[in-house]
mmCIF file of C-alpha atoms in Angstrom:
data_model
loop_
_atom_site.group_PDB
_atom_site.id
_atom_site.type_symbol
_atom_site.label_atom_id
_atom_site.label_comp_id
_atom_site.label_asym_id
_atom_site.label_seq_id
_atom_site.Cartn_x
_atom_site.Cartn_y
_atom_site.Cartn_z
ATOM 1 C CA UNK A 88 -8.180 -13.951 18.349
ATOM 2 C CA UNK A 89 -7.576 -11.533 21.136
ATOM 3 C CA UNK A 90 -9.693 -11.711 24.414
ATOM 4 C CA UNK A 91 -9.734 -9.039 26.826
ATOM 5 C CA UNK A 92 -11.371 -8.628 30.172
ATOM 6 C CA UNK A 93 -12.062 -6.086 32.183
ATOM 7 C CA UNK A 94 -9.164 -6.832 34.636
ATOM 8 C CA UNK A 95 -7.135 -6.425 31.560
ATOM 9 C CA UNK A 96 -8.197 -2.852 30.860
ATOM 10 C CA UNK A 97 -8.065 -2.209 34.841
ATOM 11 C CA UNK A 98 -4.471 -3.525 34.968
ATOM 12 C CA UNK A 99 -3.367 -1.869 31.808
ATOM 13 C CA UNK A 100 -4.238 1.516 30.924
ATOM 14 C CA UNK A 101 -2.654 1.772 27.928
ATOM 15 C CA UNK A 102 -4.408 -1.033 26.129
ATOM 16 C CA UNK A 103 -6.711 1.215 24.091
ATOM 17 C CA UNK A 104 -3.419 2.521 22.471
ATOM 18 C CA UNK A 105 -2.403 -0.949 21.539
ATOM 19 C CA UNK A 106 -5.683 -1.940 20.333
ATOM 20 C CA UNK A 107 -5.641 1.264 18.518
ATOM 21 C CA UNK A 108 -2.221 0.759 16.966
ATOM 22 C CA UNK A 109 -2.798 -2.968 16.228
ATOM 23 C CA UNK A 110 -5.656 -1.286 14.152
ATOM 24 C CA UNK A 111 -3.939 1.300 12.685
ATOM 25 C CA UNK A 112 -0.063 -0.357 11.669
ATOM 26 C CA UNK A 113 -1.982 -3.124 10.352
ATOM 27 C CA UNK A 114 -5.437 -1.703 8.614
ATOM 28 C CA UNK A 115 -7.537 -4.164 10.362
ATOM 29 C CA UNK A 116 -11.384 -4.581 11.380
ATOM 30 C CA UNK A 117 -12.037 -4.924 15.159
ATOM 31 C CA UNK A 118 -14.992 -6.145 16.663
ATOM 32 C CA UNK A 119 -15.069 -4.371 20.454
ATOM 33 C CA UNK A 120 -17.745 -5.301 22.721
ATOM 34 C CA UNK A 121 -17.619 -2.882 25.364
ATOM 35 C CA UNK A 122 -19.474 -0.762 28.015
ATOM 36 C CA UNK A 123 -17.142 1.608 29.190
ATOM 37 C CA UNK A 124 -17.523 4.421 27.282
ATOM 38 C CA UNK A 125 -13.947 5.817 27.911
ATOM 39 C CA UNK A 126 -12.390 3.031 26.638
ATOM 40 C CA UNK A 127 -14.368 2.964 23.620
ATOM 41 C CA UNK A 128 -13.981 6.083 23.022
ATOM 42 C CA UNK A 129 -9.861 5.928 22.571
ATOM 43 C CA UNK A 130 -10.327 2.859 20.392
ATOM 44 C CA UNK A 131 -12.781 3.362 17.848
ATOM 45 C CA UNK A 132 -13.306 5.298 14.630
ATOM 46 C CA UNK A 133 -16.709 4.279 14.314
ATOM 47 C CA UNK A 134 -19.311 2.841 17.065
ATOM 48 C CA UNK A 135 -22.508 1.052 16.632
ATOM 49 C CA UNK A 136 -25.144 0.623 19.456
ATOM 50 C CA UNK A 137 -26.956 -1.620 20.531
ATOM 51 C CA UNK A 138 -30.080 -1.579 22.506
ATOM 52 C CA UNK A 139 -31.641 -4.742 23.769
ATOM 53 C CA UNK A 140 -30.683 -6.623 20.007
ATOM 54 C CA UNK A 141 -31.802 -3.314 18.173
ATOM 55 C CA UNK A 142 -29.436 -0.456 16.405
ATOM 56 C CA UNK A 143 -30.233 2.601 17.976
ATOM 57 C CA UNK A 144 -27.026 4.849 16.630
ATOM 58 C CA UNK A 145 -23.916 4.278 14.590
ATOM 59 C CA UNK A 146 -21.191 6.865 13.656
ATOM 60 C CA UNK A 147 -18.161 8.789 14.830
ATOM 61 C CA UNK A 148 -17.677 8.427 18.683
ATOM 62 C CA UNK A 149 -18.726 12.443 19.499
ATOM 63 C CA UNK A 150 -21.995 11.799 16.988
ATOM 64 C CA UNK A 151 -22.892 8.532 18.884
ATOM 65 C CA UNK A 152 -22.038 9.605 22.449
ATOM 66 C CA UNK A 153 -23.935 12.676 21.307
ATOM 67 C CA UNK A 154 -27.218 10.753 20.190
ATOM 68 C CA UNK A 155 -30.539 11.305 22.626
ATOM 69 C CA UNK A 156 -31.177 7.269 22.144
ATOM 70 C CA UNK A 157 -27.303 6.608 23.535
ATOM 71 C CA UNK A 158 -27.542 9.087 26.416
ATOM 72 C CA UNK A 159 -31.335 8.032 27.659
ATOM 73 C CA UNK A 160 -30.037 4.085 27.326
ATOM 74 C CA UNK A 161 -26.862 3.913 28.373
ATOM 75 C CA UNK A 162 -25.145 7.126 30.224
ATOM 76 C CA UNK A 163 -27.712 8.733 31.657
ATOM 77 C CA UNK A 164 -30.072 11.683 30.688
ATOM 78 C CA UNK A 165 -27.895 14.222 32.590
ATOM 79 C CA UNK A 166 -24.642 12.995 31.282
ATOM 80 C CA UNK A 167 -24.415 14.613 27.805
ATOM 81 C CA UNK A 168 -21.729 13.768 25.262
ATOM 82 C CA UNK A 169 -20.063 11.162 27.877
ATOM 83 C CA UNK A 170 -18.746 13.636 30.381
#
């Protein structure tokens, strides 16, 4: 098992590209409990949200961060598509 913190992703930037490559080179699952959205974003292939223990979107990272549910719950009603 890997564990990451948030100091971890503060004190390396590039650790979305290993994640991603550890993914990738070996054709491996990962479950990534995250918040920020960047991050996310570089990792994943598909994203499934969660809003207080209930699915509210799941898809491609630009059809999530796209989804009305995602923006009103998590990034804000006048930040549209994560930017």
């Amino acid at each position: 098992p890997i564990c990451i913190t948030l100091e971890n992703l503060i004190l390396n930037p590039t650790l979305a590209d290993l994640i991603g490559g550890i993914r990738d080179q070996l054709g491996v699952s990962i479950l990534l409990i995250e918040h920020h959205i960047e991050f996310v974003r570089r990792v994943s292939e598909r994203i499934t949200v969660l809003d207080r223990g209930a699915k509210i979107a799941e898809g491609s990272p630009e059809e999530v961060l796209s989804n009305e549910q995602v923006i009103t719950a998590y990034l804000g009603t006048s930040n549209k598509a994560g930017k």
